[in-house]
Structure formats: structure tokens, C-alpha cells
Coordinates of C-alpha atoms and ligand atoms in Angstrom, one line a residue:
X1 CA 0.0 0.0 0.0
X2 CA 1.1 3.5 -0.8
X3 CA 0.4 6.5 1.4
X4 CA -1.5 9.0 -0.7
X5 CA -4.2 10.6 1.4
X6 CA -3.4 11.8 4.9
X7 CA -5.7 12.8 7.8
X8 CA -4.3 15.2 10.5
X9 CA -6.4 15.3 13.7
X10 CA -5.9 18.6 15.6
X11 CA -5.1 22.0 14.0
X12 CA -3.1 23.5 17.0
X13 CA 0.6 24.5 16.8
X14 CA 1.8 21.0 15.9
X15 CA -1.3 19.9 13.8
X16 CA -1.3 22.9 11.6
X17 CA 2.5 22.6 11.0
X18 CA 2.0 18.9 10.1
X19 CA -0.9 19.6 7.7
X20 CA 1.3 22.4 6.2
X21 CA 4.2 20.1 5.4
X22 CA 2.1 17.2 4.0
X23 CA 0.0 19.6 1.8
X24 CA 3.2 21.4 0.6
X25 CA 4.7 18.1 -0.5
X26 CA 1.7 17.1 -2.6
X27 CA -0.4 15.0 -0.2
X28 CA -4.2 15.7 0.0
X29 CA -4.8 16.4 3.6
X30 CA -8.0 16.1 5.7
X31 CA -7.6 18.5 8.6
X32 CA -9.9 17.4 11.4
X33 CA -10.9 19.9 14.1
X34 CA -13.8 20.0 16.6
X35 CA -15.1 23.5 15.7
X36 CA -15.0 25.6 12.5
X37 CA -13.4 28.5 14.3
X38 CA -10.4 26.3 15.3
X39 CA -10.2 25.0 11.7
X40 CA -10.3 28.6 10.4
X41 CA -7.5 29.6 12.8
X42 CA -5.4 26.6 11.7
X43 CA -5.9 27.5 8.0
X44 CA -5.0 31.2 8.7
X45 CA -1.7 30.1 10.4
X46 CA -0.9 27.7 7.5
X47 CA -1.6 30.6 5.0
X48 CA 0.7 32.9 7.0
X49 CA 3.5 30.4 7.3
X50 CA 3.3 29.4 3.6
X51 CA 3.4 33.2 2.9
X52 CA 6.7 33.4 4.9
X53 CA 8.1 30.7 2.7
X54 CA 7.1 32.6 -0.5
X55 CA 8.7 35.8 0.9
X56 CA 11.9 33.8 1.5
X57 CA 11.6 32.4 -2.0
X58 CA 11.6 28.8 -0.7
X59 CA 8.3 28.2 -2.6
X60 CA 6.4 30.1 -5.3
X61 CA 3.0 31.6 -4.8
X62 CA 1.6 29.0 -7.2
X63 CA 3.0 26.3 -4.8
X64 CA 1.4 28.1 -1.9
X65 CA -2.0 28.1 -3.6
X66 CA -1.6 24.4 -4.6
X67 CA -0.7 23.6 -1.0
X68 CA -3.8 25.3 0.4
X69 CA -6.0 23.6 -2.2
X70 CA -4.7 20.2 -0.9
X71 CA -6.3 20.8 2.5
X72 CA -9.9 20.1 3.3
X73 CA -11.5 20.6 6.7
X74 CA -13.6 18.1 8.5
X75 CA -15.4 18.6 11.7
X76 CA -16.3 14.9 12.0
X77 CA -13.5 12.4 12.8
X78 CA -15.3 9.4 11.2
X79 CA -15.7 11.2 7.8
X80 CA -12.3 12.7 7.9
X81 CA -10.4 9.5 8.4
X82 CA -12.6 7.1 6.4
X83 CA -10.4 7.0 3.2
X84 CA -7.1 8.1 4.7
X85 CA -4.0 5.9 4.2
X86 CA -2.2 7.6 7.1
X87 CA -3.8 9.2 10.1
X88 CA -1.6 11.6 12.2
X89 CA -3.0 12.6 15.6
X90 CA -1.8 15.9 17.1
X91 CA -4.5 16.5 19.9
X92 CA -3.5 17.8 23.4
X93 CA -1.2 15.6 25.5
X94 CA -3.9 14.1 27.6
X95 CA -4.4 10.4 27.6
X96 CA -8.2 10.7 28.0
X97 CA -8.5 12.9 24.9
X98 CA -6.2 10.6 22.9
X99 CA -8.2 7.6 24.1
X100 CA -11.5 9.0 22.8
X101 CA -10.0 10.1 19.5
X102 CA -8.2 6.8 18.8
X103 CA -11.2 4.7 19.6
X104 CA -13.3 6.7 17.1
X105 CA -10.5 6.5 14.5
X106 CA -10.2 2.7 15.0
X107 CA -13.9 2.2 14.3
X108 CA -13.9 4.5 11.2
X109 CA -10.5 4.0 9.4
X110 CA -10.1 1.7 6.4
X111 CA -8.3 -1.6 6.7
X112 CA -4.6 -1.1 6.2
X113 CA -4.5 2.5 7.3
X114 CA -1.4 3.5 9.4
X115 CA -2.0 5.2 12.7
X116 CA 0.6 7.7 13.9
X117 CA 0.6 9.8 17.1
X118 CA 2.6 13.0 17.4
X119 CA 2.7 12.6 21.2
X120 CA 5.9 14.0 22.8
X121 CA 5.8 11.8 25.8
X122 CA 2.9 9.4 26.2
X123 CA 3.8 5.7 25.6
X124 CA 3.1 4.7 21.9
X125 CA 2.6 1.1 23.1
X126 CA -0.1 2.3 25.5
X127 CA -2.0 4.4 22.9
X128 CA -1.6 1.6 20.3
X129 CA -3.2 -0.8 22.7
X130 CA -6.4 1.3 22.6
X131 CA -6.8 0.2 18.9
X132 CA -7.4 -3.1 17.3
X133 CA -4.2 -2.7 15.1
X134 CA -1.1 -2.0 17.3
X135 CA 1.1 -3.5 14.5
X136 CA 0.1 -0.5 12.3
X137 CA 0.5 2.1 15.1
X138 CA 3.7 4.3 15.4
X139 CA 4.9 7.6 16.8
X140 CA 5.6 10.4 14.3
X141 CA 7.1 13.1 16.6
X142 CA 7.5 16.4 14.7
X143 CA 9.3 19.5 16.1
X144 CA 8.1 23.1 16.4
X145 CA 8.1 25.0 14.0
X146 CA 7.3 21.9 11.9
X147 CA 7.9 23.6 8.5
X148 CA 11.4 24.4 9.6
X149 CA 12.7 21.6 11.8
X150 CA 14.2 18.7 9.9
X151 CA 13.7 15.9 12.4
X152 CA 10.9 13.4 12.7
X153 CA 11.6 11.1 15.7
X154 CA 9.9 7.8 14.7
X155 CA 8.9 5.9 17.7
X156 CA 8.3 2.2 17.5
X157 CA 5.8 0.7 20.0
X158 CA 6.2 -2.8 21.2
X159 CA 4.1 -4.3 18.4
X160 CA 4.9 -1.8 15.6
X161 CA 5.6 -3.9 12.5
X162 CA 8.6 -3.5 10.2
X163 CA 6.3 -2.7 7.3
X164 CA 4.6 0.2 9.2
X165 CA 8.1 1.6 10.2
X166 CA 9.3 1.4 6.6
X167 CA 6.2 3.2 5.2
X168 CA 6.4 6.0 7.8
X169 CA 10.2 6.4 7.2
X170 CA 9.7 6.6 3.5
X171 CA 6.8 9.1 3.9
X172 CA 8.9 11.3 6.3
X173 CA 11.6 11.5 3.6
X174 CA 9.0 12.6 1.0
X175 CA 8.3 15.5 3.4
X176 CA 11.9 16.5 3.2
X177 CA 12.4 15.5 6.8
X178 CA 15.1 13.3 8.4
X179 CA 13.5 10.3 10.1
X180 CA 15.4 8.9 13.2
X181 CA 14.1 5.7 14.7
X182 CA 13.9 5.3 18.5
X183 CA 12.2 2.8 20.8
X184 CA 9.3 3.5 23.0
X185 CA 10.7 4.7 26.4
X186 CA 9.6 7.7 28.5
X187 CA 10.5 11.0 26.6
X188 CA 11.9 8.9 23.7
X189 CA 15.3 10.5 23.0
X190 CA 14.4 14.1 22.2
X191 CA 12.6 15.0 25.5
X192 CA 14.8 12.7 27.6
X193 CA 17.7 14.9 26.7
X194 CA 16.0 18.3 26.2
X195 CA 13.8 18.4 29.3
X196 CA 16.5 17.8 31.9
X197 CA 18.5 20.6 30.3
X198 CA 15.5 23.0 30.5
X199 CA 14.7 21.8 34.1
X200 CA 18.3 22.5 35.1
X201 CA 18.2 26.0 33.6
X202 CA 15.1 26.6 35.7
X203 CA 16.9 25.4 38.8
X204 CA 19.7 27.8 38.0
X205 CA 17.2 30.7 38.1
X206 CA 15.5 29.2 41.2
X207 CA 18.7 29.0 43.1
X208 CA 19.8 32.5 42.1
X209 CA 22.7 31.5 40.0
X210 CA 21.7 33.8 37.2
X211 CA 18.7 35.7 35.7
X212 CA 16.7 34.0 32.9
X213 CA 18.3 36.5 30.4
X214 CA 21.8 35.5 31.5
X215 CA 21.1 31.7 31.6
X216 CA 19.9 32.0 28.0
X217 CA 22.9 34.2 27.0
X218 CA 25.3 31.5 28.3
X219 CA 23.6 28.8 26.3
X220 CA 23.2 30.9 23.1
X221 CA 26.7 32.4 23.0
X222 CA 28.6 29.6 24.6
X223 CA 26.9 26.6 23.1
X224 CA 25.4 28.0 19.9
X225 CA 21.8 27.1 20.8
X226 CA 19.5 29.1 18.5
X227 CA 17.3 29.9 21.5
X228 CA 18.3 29.7 25.2
X229 CA 16.6 26.9 27.2
X230 CA 14.2 29.3 29.0
X231 CA 13.1 31.0 25.9
X232 CA 12.6 27.5 24.4
X233 CA 10.6 26.4 27.4
X234 CA 8.3 29.4 26.9
X235 CA 8.0 28.5 23.2
X236 CA 7.1 24.9 23.9
X237 CA 4.8 25.9 26.8
X238 CA 5.7 25.5 30.5
X239 CA 2.7 23.3 31.1
X240 CA 3.9 20.9 28.3
X241 CA 7.5 20.9 29.8
X242 CA 6.0 20.1 33.3
X243 CA 3.9 17.3 31.9
X244 CA 6.9 15.8 30.1
X245 CA 9.1 16.0 33.1
X246 CA 6.4 14.3 35.2
X247 CA 6.3 11.5 32.5
X248 CA 10.1 11.1 32.9
X249 CA 9.9 11.2 36.7
X250 CA 7.1 8.7 37.0
X251 CA 8.3 6.5 34.1
X252 CA 11.8 6.0 35.4
X253 CA 11.1 6.6 39.2
X254 CA 14.4 8.5 39.2
X255 CA 14.7 11.8 41.2
X256 CA 17.0 13.3 38.6
X257 CA 13.9 14.1 36.6
X258 CA 12.0 15.9 39.4
X259 CA 10.5 19.1 38.1
X260 CA 11.9 22.3 39.6
X261 CA 9.4 23.8 42.1
X262 CA 9.7 27.1 40.2
X263 CA 8.3 25.4 37.1
X264 CA 5.4 24.0 39.1
X265 CA 4.7 27.4 40.6
X266 CA 4.7 29.2 37.2
X267 CA 2.3 26.6 35.7
X268 CA 0.1 27.0 38.8
X269 CA 0.1 30.8 38.2
X270 CA -1.0 30.3 34.6
X271 CA 2.3 31.7 33.3
X272 CA 2.7 29.2 30.5
X273 CA 5.0 31.1 28.1
X274 CA 4.2 32.5 24.6
X275 CA 0.6 31.2 24.6
X276 CA -0.4 33.2 27.7
X277 CA 1.9 36.2 27.0
X278 CA 4.1 35.5 30.0
X279 CA 6.6 32.9 31.1
X280 CA 10.3 33.4 31.9
X281 CA 10.0 36.3 29.4
X282 CA 7.1 38.6 28.5
X283 CA 5.4 38.4 25.1
X284 CA 2.9 41.2 25.5
Ligands
CAA1 N1 6.8 28.3 9.1 C1 7.6 28.5 8.1 N2 8.8 29.0 8.3 C2 9.2 29.5 9.5 C3 8.3 29.3 10.6 C4 7.1 28.7 10.4 N3 6.2 28.4 11.4 N4 8.9 29.8 11.7 C5 10.1 30.3 11.3 N5 10.3 30.1 10.0 C6 11.4 30.3 9.1 C7 11.7 31.8 8.9 O1 11.0 32.3 7.8 C8 13.2 31.8 8.7 O2 13.5 31.4 7.4 P1 15.0 31.7 6.8 O3 16.0 30.9 7.5 O4 14.9 31.3 5.3 O5 15.3 33.2 7.0 C9 13.7 30.7 9.6 O6 12.6 29.9 9.9 C10 14.2 31.3 10.9 O7 13.2 32.1 11.5 P2 13.4 33.6 12.0 O8 14.5 34.3 11.2 O9 12.1 34.3 12.1 O10 13.8 33.4 13.5 P3 15.1 32.7 14.1 O11 16.2 32.8 13.2 O12 15.1 33.2 15.5 O13 14.6 31.2 14.2 C11 13.6 29.3 15.1 C12 13.4 30.7 14.7 C13 13.6 28.4 13.8 C14 12.3 28.9 15.9 C15 14.9 29.0 15.9 O14 15.0 29.9 17.0 C16 15.1 27.7 16.4 O15 15.5 26.7 15.7 N6 14.7 27.5 17.7 C17 14.7 26.2 18.4 C18 13.5 25.5 18.1 C19 13.4 24.1 18.7 O16 14.2 23.7 19.5 N7 12.3 23.4 18.5 C20 12.0 22.1 19.1 C21 11.1 22.3 20.2 S1 10.8 20.8 21.0 C22 9.4 20.2 20.2 O17 8.9 20.8 19.3 C23 8.9 18.9 20.5 C24 8.6 18.5 21.9 O18 8.3 17.4 22.1 C25 8.6 19.5 23.1

């Protein structure tokens, strides 16, 4: 089977980026959202980000138009996934939400469809077990901003078949991405390495070693990171960082992953980073 038609469930930051790259690389995309206003917002973001690529002469305005034409919106999961060969889920990182989505998808998708979750930390094996086809289930972990970042971390669950892996690897290459295979363990590789660094940067602020600005300057100028770890934490969302650290802490039962109390306090205060206008830095 060849992957031709793709359904992307969720039009948030990751979902709209994923729909953008599939559509831009010639795949018809069914973008599935729960409300028209969320779908409209996702399409407006895709339009803006394709426009950026036209301005930078990475694509032509004809390619932008063709990409937008490749996207159709569905407000009903059953209809949106029915004839898709690959279904990529990018709904919030909450097991209950993923459970209801995947049960609906399992009942409506055609035989042979491949199921992929963009989860950044929930076990692929555990989500796959919600469906009747864990051999066709895999993690396709994209990175924000999806149109820019080259990596797709491909996460193999316990039962993921070699055929499923091979098809997803080939499809990722068709998107111009670099697929890297990893096994299903808490945080996979990306967040197992990234989140302890971010957490340690927060501890450095908490313990008064340096200001957020200076922690980030050290990492940008000394280690050539494009963004400092605290700016990156704001960009990812401090609630997401906390959730991932908790997955690492509980998954490994190792105190080295304990979230910094300052991170917990900021999430309690609703200071979540870019999306709320304030985190370690202000985005008003
Ligand atoms: N769509 C299309 N193009 C975009 C874009 C988008 N959403 N966002 C940025 N760009 C393009 C810009 O047009 C620009 O293109 P050129 O190189 O041709 O000029 C390029 O990306 C760089 O953008 P800017 O010049 O505006 O800004 P910048 O140089 O400061 O780079 C950045 C921005 C790419 C975000 C850079 O700061 C960076 O790489 N940061 C680190 C991002 C990162 O680590 N992401 C992973 C987060 S972890 C995650 O996503 C997964 C998880 O599980 C938590």
C-alpha cells in the first residue's frame, strides 16, 4: 500500500504545521478539528507560514496556492479518516483525549491505514493498545516549528511492524524530513535529553545562579543554541514541559527528573510562556 491521502487530527501548533508540510509536499490532507473557528485559525496560520516561505523564495506563490488547495477541513472524525492511508493525531497531550480520538478512529478508518501519534511523551505502546491494530501504530514526533525543523523522531511501539516503520520512514523522507528511529521509552530521545536541560536551567534561576536572560545568553553564545533553554521552554509551553518532566519522573522513578518547584509554581500561576503572553519572558 502506498500512502496517498493523509488525515491530520488537531489543528493546533503541531497539527497545523504537520498539515502544512504534507500539503506542501503534494499530499491531499483532511484537517480534522472540533469547531469551524479552530479550523479557520489553523488555516490562517498555514496561510501565514506558507506566505513566509514565499517571501523567503523557498516556494512560489503557485506552490502556496496548490498547498492550500490540498487541505480540506472536516469537523467529524469518522468522515475525515474514512479514506485516509495515514492518520496523524496531534491532539493535546492528555491520555483521556487521545483515548476517545483513537477509539473513534479505529472504528472508522479503512483496513490497512497507518495510525501515527505526534505525542511528545505518552507511551506509543499504551496508545496503540487502545486500537485493534497495534502493529500499524507508530509515533511520528515532529518538532516546532514543523515547517522548519528537519527531524521526525519515529517511535516504534512494542508491536509496531517493520512494514509500518518502513512506510512511515519513506513518507517522512517525502516531506523533506530526516527520520530517526527510536524505541518507546519515556521521553523517547528528544525529550529525555532536552527536558533535563530545560529543568536544570530553571533550577539555576530558582537557586539565584543567574537571571533568565543570563542563563539563556550563556547557552546561546557559549553553546550556539538558537534559543536559550528558558526562551525555548516558553516557546514549547511551560505546562507541556512540566507534563513531560512528570512522565520522565514517574516513568523512570528517578529523582534526577523531578520538576523544579519554580516550574510547578509558574504553571500554577498560569504563566505558561508564549501562549499566555508571559513565562520566563514577556510576550505582550
Ligand atoms: N513556518 C515556516 N517558516 C518558518 C516558521 C514557520 N512556522 N517559523 C520560522 N520560519 C522560518 C523563517 O522564515 C526563517 O527562514 P530563513 O532561514 O529562510 O530566513 C527561519 O525559519 C528562521 O526564522 P526567524 O528568522 O524568524 O527566526 P530565528 O532565526 O530566530 O529562528 C527558530 C526561529 C527556527 C524557531 C529558531 O529559533 C530555532 O530553531 N529554535 C529552536 C526550536 C526548537 O528547538 N524546536 C523544538 C522544540 S521541542 C518540540 O517541538 C517537541 C517537543 O516534544 C517538546
